[in-house]
Structures are given as structure tokens and as C-alpha cells.
Amino acid sequence: MPVIGVVKETLPGETRVALIPQSVGQLVRDKHSVVVQKGAGASASFSDDQYEAAGATIVPDAASVFGRADLLVKVHPPSPHEVTSLRSGSIYLGFLSPAAHPAIVRSLAQQSVTAFAMEYVPRVSRAQSMDALSSMATVAGYRSVLIAAQATGKMFPLLMTAAGTVPPATVLVLGAGVAGLQAIATAKRLGARVEAFDPRPAVAEQIRSLGATFVDMELPKEDVEAAGGYAKELSAEFLKKEQDAIASRLPKVHIVITTAQVFGQRAPILITSDMVPLIPRGGVIVDLASESGGNCELTETGKTIDRHGITIIGAVNVPATVPIDASQLYSRNIYNLLKHMYPTVDTPTQPDEEILKAACLTRNGMIVNEAVRALVEQGR
Ligand code: NAD
């Protein structure tokens, strides 16, 4: 019966926690033992008392969790120190971002840790409740609009006042996957006029159903949708046409939220440096793809900069700015995956089962995912 360990996240600025007390209670009712580092949930407003009441054992520091846990749950990929603290033969469950952290994946294999990456949970219907990428994208999409609303000098809704009419802000959302659709819905709720674009053919209808305008352009001739609903990398020829269509809209918009991603690749450039001054002064770009290189050529990851009177926000780790709900959603994803791994505490699911096989990056001292192995070897 594995002991599940929860540590306080160590990445600066990270406020989330991998399991909240409610999920700990469910695990304890399922007959698991859970050890939680003192203060692990504090920055997400979950107290040690709540964990204890849910049935967890509180231990004073991370070392005590590593000493006892057979299965460690985390939000962020482990630090080099955390990897070496993991016991050989133990299990890791959390995000791993192998492209950004190839050395960590290699060390996990060398340490004989069986590591499951949340971003590799396959996008099949029966794994939807474990899909942490979607949960975190939902939070980021919502928050991106509030970040823009704080940064702009304009109000979002149409206001008719005794001093005259204030026209609504116009928000352009580029990329309308999980984050983009949530950004559209949030901007609409705030009263903005919203336009959006995504090259996947099914998305135009989803954009319109949220009350936004689909920026009409000729869709790519090639097949744009990969397995799991992700977009494929598009041709340079299409991207140029897309940039031209976006450029024609920019003089009319106040806020641009960019969310376009291609799984495992650099994010496509949708707004070149030359296009930025087309936005009226006072405009705001929130680049949610900033951690994958950014959709705006001028974006500086993790920084807010001013270019040509436009504020460009290279947003990073946005879900950490909504720690209570982001932790709650992530914790439910982790619990559902644990429940899938251990339908009952003594009968683990076989490792060759579809969801577990897809999410597993290291096992028996080896990197078992071919694409990740190639990526790690490239980085040698
Ligand atoms: P993502 O974060 O990888 O990408 C965000 C969006 O960027 C996508 O909608 C993509 O089409 C778009 N994009 C890529 N290139 C672009 C470009 N040049 N211009 C504009 N937009 C561009 O994707 P995501 O939001 O995590 O998921 C995408 C889709 O996957 C969802 O909308 C959904 O349909 C599907 N999905 C399926 C499941 C499932 O369980 N089957 C689960 C989650 C998501």
C-alpha cells in the first residue's frame, strides 16, 4: 500500500498545491496513507489543520515527506535536489515539461523512479477528468482577461452615462482552444466586443456560440488537427496569410489575448514586431503562449514591457495567480488519476493500460516514451 506524499512547491511564485484536503479525505477513505509537509497548502489557503482533519499525517519538512513517500505528487517538475531525494523504486506524479527539463527526466530514470507526466495524459474521453492541461488552461484563459483589464486604460462594457457614451473595449483572442474559449467567455461577461480566430475548422462555431465574431479568413488547405484535438504546425504560407488577416484587425482592437500553441513545438508567431504599432496606443497584449516562445515577436517571457505605447505582457505560470481554484482542479485531476492507478488500494492497474502507458515517461531505469527519449538524447 503506497504512502502518498505532498510537498510544498519550491518554484518561486508557485502558490498551488498538488492535493487539497478534500482529495486527501477521498484518498484516506480509499484506504491510502497520505503525508503532507507542514505548510504545503498555505499559499493556496489550505491549512495544516484541514489536512489533518482529512486524515493526513503532517510532517515538519520536505525531507520527512521524501523519507516516507512511495508516491510523490507535485505540481511543478521536481528540482534536481528533489529528484535525488526521491527513493529508488518510488513513483512521481505531476507535470514534467520534458522539453524544458530533459536533464530531470534523465535523472528520474537513473534514479529508477517511475514518473508519470500530467501533460502526457492522453486526450481520450475517459481521461478527461485527469486532464490537468485543460484545467490549468481554463484558469489561465479566465485570468488573462483580468490581467488585461487591469493593464488597460479602458473599461470593457458599453456605458451610457450623463457625461456621454463609453464604447465597449474590443478584445481579439488568437487561438481558441481551452484557454482561448475561456478568455472569450470571460471578456464577453465583462461586456467587451470580442473577435477570435483559430485554424481548426470546428472552432469557428464554438467561437460564435459564445457570442464572439469569428475573424473570417481562408482556412489552411492542409489537415490542421492532430490526435487529441491539438493543432498541427501550419505552413509558413498560411501563417503569413493569417498575420495579414490579423494585421487588418489590429487598428480596431484594444486588447489582444494570444493562446496559440502547437504541442511540443515553439508557439507560432502571429503578431510580428511590425504589426504591434498597428494597435492603437494604450493597447494591451497578454501573451499566454509566452512560455513556449510567445505568439508576439516582441514578447519577453515573464516581463511586462512597453513598445510603441502598447503594453506587452509575457505571462508566465498564470494558474498560480488563482491558487485556490487552480489547486482544487489540479488536485481533482491528480485524485482521478490515482483512482485510475489504484481502483482499490491493493489492486493497481497494469502498467500497459492505455492512459498509464501514455503518461509514463520513465520506468525500470529507462525513459520509456520514445519521443521524450529522443528529446533527452538530443539535449546530451
Ligand atoms: P493548445 O493549448 O495546444 O493550443 C491552443 C489553441 O491554439 C488550439 O485551439 C490551436 O488550434 C490553436 N492554434 C494553433 N496554431 C494556431 C495558429 N496559427 N493560429 C491561431 N490558433 C492556433 O490546445 P488546447 O487548448 O489544450 O486544446 C485544443 C483542443 O483539444 C481543444 O479545444 C479540444 O477540442 C481538444 N481537447 C480534447 C480533449 C479530449 O479529451 N478529447 C481534451 C482537451 C482538449
CSV table of C-alpha atoms and ligand atoms in Angstrom, one decimal:
chain,number,residue,atom,x,y,z
A,1,MET,CA,0.0,0.0,0.0
A,2,PRO,CA,1.9,3.1,-1.2
A,3,VAL,CA,2.3,6.1,1.1
A,4,ILE,CA,1.4,9.3,-0.9
A,5,GLY,CA,3.5,12.4,-0.2
A,6,VAL,CA,2.6,16.0,-0.7
A,7,VAL,CA,5.3,18.7,-0.5
A,8,LYS,CA,5.3,22.5,-0.6
A,9,GLU,CA,6.2,23.6,-4.1
A,10,THR,CA,9.6,25.2,-4.3
A,11,LEU,CA,9.4,27.1,-7.6
A,12,PRO,CA,9.5,30.9,-6.8
A,13,GLY,CA,6.0,32.3,-7.3
A,14,GLU,CA,4.3,28.9,-7.2
A,15,THR,CA,1.2,29.0,-4.9
A,16,ARG,CA,-0.6,25.8,-5.9
A,17,VAL,CA,-0.5,22.6,-4.1
A,18,ALA,CA,-0.9,19.1,-5.7
A,19,LEU,CA,-3.6,17.8,-3.4
A,20,ILE,CA,-6.1,19.8,-1.4
A,21,PRO,CA,-7.6,18.5,1.9
A,22,GLN,CA,-10.8,17.3,0.2
A,23,SER,CA,-8.9,15.0,-2.2
A,24,VAL,CA,-6.8,13.8,0.8
A,25,GLY,CA,-10.0,12.9,2.5
A,26,GLN,CA,-11.1,10.8,-0.5
A,27,LEU,CA,-7.8,9.1,-0.7
A,28,VAL,CA,-7.9,8.3,3.1
A,29,ARG,CA,-11.4,6.9,2.6
A,30,ASP,CA,-10.0,4.8,-0.2
A,31,LYS,CA,-7.5,3.4,2.4
A,32,HIS,CA,-4.4,5.3,1.2
A,33,SER,CA,-2.0,6.9,3.7
A,34,VAL,CA,-1.1,10.5,2.9
A,35,VAL,CA,1.8,12.5,4.4
A,36,VAL,CA,1.8,16.3,3.9
A,37,GLN,CA,4.7,18.7,4.5
A,38,LYS,CA,3.8,21.4,7.1
A,39,GLY,CA,2.5,24.5,5.3
A,40,ALA,CA,2.2,22.7,1.9
A,41,GLY,CA,-1.2,24.2,1.1
A,42,ALA,CA,-0.7,27.5,3.0
A,43,SER,CA,-0.2,29.7,-0.1
A,44,ALA,CA,-3.4,28.2,-1.6
A,45,SER,CA,-5.2,28.9,1.7
A,46,PHE,CA,-5.4,25.3,2.9
A,47,SER,CA,-4.3,24.9,6.5
A,48,ASP,CA,-2.4,22.0,8.1
A,49,ASP,CA,-5.5,21.6,10.4
A,50,GLN,CA,-7.7,21.0,7.3
A,51,TYR,CA,-5.2,18.3,6.0
A,52,GLU,CA,-5.1,16.7,9.4
A,53,ALA,CA,-8.8,16.7,9.8
A,54,ALA,CA,-9.0,15.0,6.3
A,55,GLY,CA,-6.8,12.2,7.7
A,56,ALA,CA,-3.3,13.2,6.6
A,57,THR,CA,-0.1,13.0,8.7
A,58,ILE,CA,1.6,16.4,8.8
A,59,VAL,CA,5.4,16.2,8.8
A,60,PRO,CA,7.7,19.1,9.6
A,61,ASP,CA,9.7,19.3,6.3
A,62,ALA,CA,10.1,18.1,2.8
A,63,ALA,CA,12.9,15.6,3.8
A,64,SER,CA,10.4,13.8,6.0
A,65,VAL,CA,7.9,13.5,3.1
A,66,PHE,CA,10.7,12.1,0.8
A,67,GLY,CA,11.7,9.7,3.6
A,68,ARG,CA,8.3,8.2,3.8
A,69,ALA,CA,6.5,8.6,0.4
A,70,ASP,CA,6.3,5.8,-2.1
A,71,LEU,CA,4.4,8.1,-4.4
A,72,LEU,CA,5.1,11.8,-4.6
A,73,VAL,CA,2.6,14.2,-6.1
A,74,LYS,CA,3.6,17.6,-7.3
A,75,VAL,CA,2.6,20.5,-9.5
A,76,HIS,CA,5.9,21.5,-11.0
A,77,PRO,CA,8.6,19.2,-12.3
A,78,PRO,CA,10.9,18.2,-9.4
A,79,SER,CA,14.1,20.2,-8.8
A,80,PRO,CA,17.4,18.3,-9.2
A,81,HIS,CA,17.5,18.2,-5.3
A,82,GLU,CA,14.0,16.7,-5.2
A,83,VAL,CA,14.9,14.1,-7.8
A,84,THR,CA,17.9,12.9,-5.7
A,85,SER,CA,15.7,12.9,-2.6
A,86,LEU,CA,13.2,10.5,-4.3
A,87,ARG,CA,13.7,6.9,-3.2
A,88,SER,CA,14.7,4.4,-5.9
A,89,GLY,CA,11.6,2.5,-6.9
A,90,SER,CA,9.2,5.2,-5.9
A,91,ILE,CA,6.6,6.9,-8.2
A,92,TYR,CA,6.4,10.6,-9.3
A,93,LEU,CA,3.1,12.1,-10.5
A,94,GLY,CA,3.0,15.7,-11.7
A,95,PHE,CA,3.9,18.0,-14.6
A,96,LEU,CA,7.3,17.2,-16.1
A,97,SER,CA,7.7,19.5,-19.1
A,98,PRO,CA,10.4,17.2,-20.7
A,99,ALA,CA,11.3,19.7,-23.4
A,100,ALA,CA,12.2,22.3,-20.8
A,101,HIS,CA,13.7,19.8,-18.3
A,102,PRO,CA,15.4,17.0,-20.2
A,103,ALA,CA,18.0,16.5,-17.5
A,104,ILE,CA,15.3,16.0,-14.9
A,105,VAL,CA,13.7,13.2,-16.9
A,106,ARG,CA,17.1,11.6,-17.4
A,107,SER,CA,17.8,11.8,-13.6
A,108,LEU,CA,14.4,10.3,-12.8
A,109,ALA,CA,15.2,7.3,-15.0
A,110,GLN,CA,18.7,7.0,-13.5
A,111,GLN,CA,17.2,7.1,-10.0
A,112,SER,CA,14.8,4.3,-11.0
A,113,VAL,CA,11.7,6.4,-10.3
A,114,THR,CA,8.5,5.6,-12.3
A,115,ALA,CA,7.5,9.0,-13.4
A,116,PHE,CA,4.1,10.0,-14.8
A,117,ALA,CA,3.7,13.4,-16.6
A,118,MET,CA,0.3,15.1,-16.3
A,119,GLU,CA,0.8,16.7,-19.7
A,120,TYR,CA,1.1,13.3,-21.3
A,121,VAL,CA,-2.3,12.0,-20.0
A,122,PRO,CA,-3.9,11.2,-23.4
A,123,ARG,CA,-6.9,13.3,-24.6
A,124,VAL,CA,-9.4,10.5,-24.7
A,125,SER,CA,-12.9,10.9,-23.3
A,126,ARG,CA,-12.3,8.5,-20.3
A,127,ALA,CA,-9.2,10.5,-19.3
A,128,GLN,CA,-11.0,13.9,-19.3
A,129,SER,CA,-11.3,14.0,-15.6
A,130,MET,CA,-7.5,13.7,-15.3
A,131,ASP,CA,-6.7,16.3,-17.9
A,132,ALA,CA,-4.7,18.9,-16.0
A,133,LEU,CA,-3.6,20.7,-19.1
A,134,SER,CA,-7.2,21.6,-19.8
A,135,SER,CA,-7.9,22.5,-16.2
A,136,MET,CA,-4.9,24.8,-16.0
A,137,ALA,CA,-5.7,26.3,-19.4
A,138,THR,CA,-9.2,27.1,-18.2
A,139,VAL,CA,-7.8,29.1,-15.3
A,140,ALA,CA,-5.2,30.8,-17.4
A,141,GLY,CA,-7.8,31.8,-20.0
A,142,TYR,CA,-10.1,33.4,-17.4
A,143,ARG,CA,-7.2,35.2,-15.6
A,144,SER,CA,-5.7,36.5,-18.8
A,145,VAL,CA,-8.7,38.7,-19.3
A,146,LEU,CA,-8.5,40.1,-15.8
A,147,ILE,CA,-4.8,40.8,-16.3
A,148,ALA,CA,-5.6,42.7,-19.5
A,149,ALA,CA,-8.5,44.5,-17.7
A,150,GLN,CA,-6.1,45.7,-15.0
A,151,ALA,CA,-3.5,46.8,-17.5
A,152,THR,CA,-5.7,48.7,-19.9
A,153,GLY,CA,-6.8,52.3,-19.5
A,154,LYS,CA,-10.2,51.4,-21.0
A,155,MET,CA,-13.3,49.9,-19.4
A,156,PHE,CA,-14.7,46.7,-21.0
A,157,PRO,CA,-18.5,47.4,-21.2
A,158,LEU,CA,-20.6,49.9,-23.2
A,159,LEU,CA,-21.6,52.5,-20.7
A,160,MET,CA,-24.2,55.2,-21.2
A,161,THR,CA,-23.7,58.0,-18.7
A,162,ALA,CA,-24.8,61.5,-18.2
A,163,ALA,CA,-21.3,62.5,-19.4
A,164,GLY,CA,-21.7,60.6,-22.6
A,165,THR,CA,-21.4,57.1,-24.0
A,166,VAL,CA,-18.3,55.0,-23.4
A,167,PRO,CA,-17.9,52.4,-26.3
A,168,PRO,CA,-17.0,48.9,-25.2
A,169,ALA,CA,-13.5,47.6,-25.5
A,170,THR,CA,-12.7,45.3,-28.4
A,171,VAL,CA,-10.8,42.1,-27.5
A,172,LEU,CA,-9.1,39.9,-30.1
A,173,VAL,CA,-8.4,36.3,-28.9
A,174,LEU,CA,-6.0,34.4,-31.1
A,175,GLY,CA,-6.1,30.6,-30.6
A,176,ALA,CA,-9.5,29.4,-29.3
A,177,GLY,CA,-8.7,26.1,-27.6
A,178,VAL,CA,-9.4,25.6,-23.9
A,179,ALA,CA,-7.7,28.8,-22.7
A,180,GLY,CA,-8.9,30.9,-25.7
A,181,LEU,CA,-12.6,29.9,-25.3
A,182,GLN,CA,-12.5,30.7,-21.6
A,183,ALA,CA,-10.9,34.1,-22.4
A,184,ILE,CA,-13.7,34.8,-24.9
A,185,ALA,CA,-16.4,33.8,-22.4
A,186,THR,CA,-14.8,36.0,-19.6
A,187,ALA,CA,-14.3,39.0,-21.9
A,188,LYS,CA,-17.9,38.7,-23.0
A,189,ARG,CA,-19.1,38.6,-19.4
A,190,LEU,CA,-17.2,41.8,-18.8
A,191,GLY,CA,-19.1,43.4,-21.6
A,192,ALA,CA,-16.4,43.6,-24.3
A,193,ARG,CA,-16.8,43.2,-28.0
A,194,VAL,CA,-14.9,40.0,-28.8
A,195,GLU,CA,-13.3,38.7,-32.0
A,196,ALA,CA,-11.4,35.4,-32.3
A,197,PHE,CA,-9.6,33.1,-34.6
A,198,ASP,CA,-8.4,29.5,-34.6
A,199,PRO,CA,-7.4,27.5,-37.7
A,200,ARG,CA,-9.1,24.2,-36.6
A,201,PRO,CA,-12.3,24.1,-38.6
A,202,ALA,CA,-14.7,23.1,-35.7
A,203,VAL,CA,-13.7,26.1,-33.7
A,204,ALA,CA,-15.5,28.8,-35.7
A,205,GLU,CA,-18.8,27.6,-34.5
A,206,GLN,CA,-17.6,27.4,-30.8
A,207,ILE,CA,-16.4,31.0,-31.1
A,208,ARG,CA,-19.8,32.1,-32.5
A,209,SER,CA,-21.7,30.2,-29.9
A,210,LEU,CA,-20.0,32.3,-27.2
A,211,GLY,CA,-21.3,35.4,-28.9
A,212,ALA,CA,-17.9,36.4,-30.4
A,213,THR,CA,-17.2,37.2,-34.0
A,214,PHE,CA,-15.0,34.7,-35.9
A,215,VAL,CA,-12.3,36.5,-37.8
A,216,ASP,CA,-13.0,35.1,-41.2
A,217,MET,CA,-10.0,34.1,-43.3
A,218,GLU,CA,-9.4,31.3,-45.7
A,219,LEU,CA,-8.6,28.2,-43.5
A,220,PRO,CA,-5.5,26.2,-44.3
A,221,LYS,CA,-5.8,23.6,-47.1
A,222,GLU,CA,-3.8,21.1,-45.1
A,223,ASP,CA,-5.2,18.9,-42.3
A,224,VAL,CA,-4.7,21.1,-39.2
A,225,GLU,CA,-5.9,18.8,-36.4
A,226,ALA,CA,-3.6,16.2,-34.8
A,227,ALA,CA,-4.7,13.4,-32.4
A,228,GLY,CA,-6.3,14.6,-29.2
A,229,GLY,CA,-7.6,17.8,-30.8
A,230,TYR,CA,-4.2,19.6,-30.9
A,231,ALA,CA,-3.3,21.8,-33.8
A,232,LYS,CA,-0.5,20.7,-36.2
A,233,GLU,CA,2.3,23.1,-37.2
A,234,LEU,CA,1.0,25.2,-40.1
A,235,SER,CA,2.8,26.1,-43.3
A,236,ALA,CA,4.8,29.4,-43.5
A,237,GLU,CA,2.5,30.3,-46.3
A,238,PHE,CA,-0.7,30.0,-44.2
A,239,LEU,CA,1.0,31.8,-41.2
A,240,LYS,CA,1.8,34.8,-43.5
A,241,LYS,CA,-1.9,35.0,-44.6
A,242,GLU,CA,-3.0,34.7,-41.0
A,243,GLN,CA,-0.7,37.5,-40.0
A,244,ASP,CA,-2.1,39.7,-42.8
A,245,ALA,CA,-5.7,39.0,-41.6
A,246,ILE,CA,-4.7,39.7,-38.0
A,247,ALA,CA,-2.9,42.9,-39.1
A,248,SER,CA,-6.2,44.1,-40.7
A,249,ARG,CA,-8.0,43.8,-37.4
A,250,LEU,CA,-5.4,45.3,-35.1
A,251,PRO,CA,-6.2,49.0,-35.7
A,252,LYS,CA,-9.6,48.3,-34.3
A,253,VAL,CA,-8.7,46.4,-31.1
A,254,HIS,CA,-7.7,47.5,-27.6
A,255,ILE,CA,-6.7,44.1,-26.2
A,256,VAL,CA,-5.2,41.0,-27.7
A,257,ILE,CA,-5.0,37.8,-25.9
A,258,THR,CA,-2.9,35.2,-27.6
A,259,THR,CA,-3.1,31.5,-26.7
A,260,ALA,CA,-2.0,29.7,-29.9
A,261,GLN,CA,0.1,26.6,-29.2
A,262,VAL,CA,1.3,23.6,-31.2
A,263,PHE,CA,2.0,20.7,-28.8
A,264,GLY,CA,5.7,20.1,-28.3
A,265,GLN,CA,6.8,22.9,-30.6
A,266,ARG,CA,7.6,26.6,-30.4
A,267,ALA,CA,4.4,28.7,-30.4
A,268,PRO,CA,3.6,30.3,-33.8
A,269,ILE,CA,4.4,34.0,-34.3
A,270,LEU,CA,1.0,35.6,-35.1
A,271,ILE,CA,2.0,39.2,-34.3
A,272,THR,CA,5.3,40.3,-35.8
A,273,SER,CA,7.2,43.4,-34.4
A,274,ASP,CA,6.0,45.4,-37.4
A,275,MET,CA,2.4,44.6,-36.5
A,276,VAL,CA,2.5,45.8,-32.9
A,277,PRO,CA,2.3,49.6,-33.7
A,278,LEU,CA,-0.9,48.9,-35.7
A,279,ILE,CA,-2.7,48.5,-32.4
A,280,PRO,CA,-3.9,52.0,-31.1
A,281,ARG,CA,-1.7,53.4,-28.3
A,282,GLY,CA,-2.8,52.2,-24.9
A,283,GLY,CA,-3.4,48.7,-26.2
A,284,VAL,CA,-2.5,45.6,-24.3
A,285,ILE,CA,-1.3,42.2,-25.5
A,286,VAL,CA,-1.4,39.3,-23.0
A,287,ASP,CA,0.7,36.5,-24.4
A,288,LEU,CA,-0.3,33.3,-22.8
A,289,ALA,CA,2.0,31.4,-25.1
A,290,SER,CA,5.0,33.2,-23.7
A,291,GLU,CA,6.4,30.1,-22.0
A,292,SER,CA,6.6,28.4,-25.4
A,293,GLY,CA,8.3,31.3,-27.1
A,294,GLY,CA,5.3,33.6,-27.4
A,295,ASN,CA,2.8,34.5,-30.2
A,296,CYS,CA,4.0,38.1,-30.4
A,297,GLU,CA,7.6,38.6,-31.7
A,298,LEU,CA,8.3,41.3,-29.1
A,299,THR,CA,7.1,39.3,-26.0
A,300,GLU,CA,9.7,38.9,-23.3
A,301,THR,CA,8.8,35.8,-21.2
A,302,GLY,CA,7.9,36.8,-17.6
A,303,LYS,CA,8.1,40.5,-18.3
A,304,THR,CA,5.7,43.4,-18.9
A,305,ILE,CA,7.2,45.8,-21.5
A,306,ASP,CA,6.0,48.9,-23.3
A,307,ARG,CA,6.7,49.1,-27.1
A,308,HIS,CA,5.1,51.9,-29.2
A,309,GLY,CA,2.7,52.7,-26.3
A,310,ILE,CA,1.5,49.1,-26.3
A,311,THR,CA,1.8,47.0,-23.1
A,312,ILE,CA,3.0,43.5,-23.9
A,313,ILE,CA,2.7,41.0,-21.1
A,314,GLY,CA,4.7,37.8,-21.3
A,315,ALA,CA,2.5,36.0,-18.9
A,316,VAL,CA,4.1,33.0,-17.0
A,317,ASN,CA,2.6,30.5,-14.7
A,318,VAL,CA,-0.8,32.3,-14.7
A,319,PRO,CA,-2.7,29.5,-12.9
A,320,ALA,CA,-0.5,30.2,-9.8
A,321,THR,CA,-2.3,33.6,-9.6
A,322,VAL,CA,-5.6,31.8,-8.9
A,323,PRO,CA,-4.2,29.3,-6.3
A,324,ILE,CA,-7.4,28.2,-4.6
A,325,ASP,CA,-9.4,27.1,-7.7
A,326,ALA,CA,-6.3,26.1,-9.7
A,327,SER,CA,-5.2,23.8,-6.8
A,328,GLN,CA,-8.8,22.4,-6.5
A,329,LEU,CA,-9.0,21.5,-10.2
A,330,TYR,CA,-5.4,20.1,-10.3
A,331,SER,CA,-6.0,18.1,-7.1
A,332,ARG,CA,-9.1,16.5,-8.6
A,333,ASN,CA,-7.1,15.6,-11.8
A,334,ILE,CA,-4.5,14.0,-9.6
A,335,TYR,CA,-7.0,12.2,-7.5
A,336,ASN,CA,-8.8,10.8,-10.6
A,337,LEU,CA,-5.5,9.6,-12.0
A,338,LEU,CA,-4.6,8.0,-8.6
A,339,LYS,CA,-8.0,6.3,-8.5
A,340,HIS,CA,-7.3,5.0,-12.0
A,341,MET,CA,-3.9,3.7,-10.9
A,342,TYR,CA,-5.3,2.1,-7.8
A,343,PRO,CA,-9.0,1.1,-8.4
A,344,THR,CA,-8.6,-0.4,-4.9
A,345,VAL,CA,-5.5,0.2,-2.8
A,346,ASP,CA,-4.3,-3.4,-3.2
A,347,THR,CA,-5.1,-3.9,-6.9
A,348,PRO,CA,-3.1,-1.5,-9.0
A,349,THR,CA,-3.9,-1.1,-12.7
A,350,GLN,CA,-1.5,-2.9,-15.0
A,351,PRO,CA,1.2,-0.5,-16.4
A,352,ASP,CA,0.4,-1.4,-20.0
A,353,GLU,CA,-3.1,0.1,-19.7
A,354,GLU,CA,-3.6,2.9,-22.3
A,355,ILE,CA,-3.8,6.0,-20.0
A,356,LEU,CA,-0.9,4.9,-17.7
A,357,LYS,CA,1.3,3.8,-20.6
A,358,ALA,CA,0.8,7.2,-22.3
A,359,ALA,CA,1.5,9.2,-19.2
A,360,CYS,CA,4.5,7.2,-18.1
A,361,LEU,CA,7.9,8.7,-19.1
A,362,THR,CA,10.3,6.6,-17.0
A,363,ARG,CA,10.2,3.1,-15.7
A,364,ASN,CA,12.7,0.4,-14.6
A,365,GLY,CA,15.6,2.8,-15.0
A,366,MET,CA,14.7,3.8,-18.6
A,367,ILE,CA,12.9,6.6,-20.5
A,368,VAL,CA,10.0,4.6,-21.9
A,369,ASN,CA,8.4,7.3,-24.1
A,370,GLU,CA,10.2,7.2,-27.4
A,371,ALA,CA,9.6,10.9,-28.3
A,372,VAL,CA,10.8,12.0,-24.9
A,373,ARG,CA,13.9,9.7,-25.1
A,374,ALA,CA,14.8,11.3,-28.4
A,375,LEU,CA,14.4,14.7,-26.9
A,376,VAL,CA,16.5,13.9,-23.9
A,377,GLU,CA,19.2,12.3,-26.1
A,378,GLN,CA,19.3,15.4,-28.3
A,379,GLY,CA,20.0,17.6,-25.2
A,380,ARG,CA,23.0,15.5,-24.2
B,1,NAD,P1,-3.3,24.1,-27.2
B,1,NAD,O1,-3.1,24.8,-25.9
B,1,NAD,O2,-2.2,23.2,-27.7
B,1,NAD,O3,-3.5,25.2,-28.3
B,1,NAD,C1,-4.3,26.3,-28.1
B,1,NAD,C2,-5.0,26.7,-29.4
B,1,NAD,O4,-4.1,27.2,-30.3
B,1,NAD,C3,-5.6,25.5,-30.2
B,1,NAD,O5,-7.0,25.6,-30.2
B,1,NAD,C4,-4.9,25.5,-31.5
B,1,NAD,O6,-5.8,25.1,-32.6
B,1,NAD,C5,-4.6,27.0,-31.6
B,1,NAD,N1,-3.6,27.3,-32.7
B,1,NAD,C6,-2.5,26.6,-33.1
B,1,NAD,N2,-1.9,27.2,-34.1
B,1,NAD,C7,-2.6,28.4,-34.3
B,1,NAD,C8,-2.5,29.5,-35.2
B,1,NAD,N3,-1.5,29.5,-36.1
B,1,NAD,N4,-3.3,30.5,-35.1
B,1,NAD,C9,-4.3,30.5,-34.2
B,1,NAD,N5,-4.5,29.5,-33.3
B,1,NAD,C10,-3.6,28.4,-33.4
B,1,NAD,O7,-4.6,23.3,-27.2
B,1,NAD,P2,-5.7,23.1,-26.1
B,1,NAD,O8,-6.5,24.3,-25.9
B,1,NAD,O9,-5.1,22.4,-24.9
B,1,NAD,O10,-6.6,22.0,-26.8
B,1,NAD,C11,-7.0,22.1,-28.2
B,1,NAD,C12,-8.3,21.3,-28.4
B,1,NAD,O11,-8.1,19.9,-28.0
B,1,NAD,C13,-9.5,21.7,-27.5
B,1,NAD,O12,-10.1,22.9,-28.0
B,1,NAD,C14,-10.3,20.5,-27.7
B,1,NAD,O13,-11.1,20.5,-28.9
B,1,NAD,C15,-9.3,19.4,-27.7
B,1,NAD,N6,-9.3,18.7,-26.4
B,1,NAD,C16,-9.8,17.4,-26.4
B,1,NAD,C17,-9.8,16.7,-25.2
B,1,NAD,C18,-10.4,15.3,-25.1
B,1,NAD,O14,-10.5,14.8,-24.1
B,1,NAD,N7,-10.7,14.7,-26.2
B,1,NAD,C19,-9.3,17.3,-24.0
B,1,NAD,C20,-8.9,18.6,-24.1
B,1,NAD,C21,-8.8,19.3,-25.3
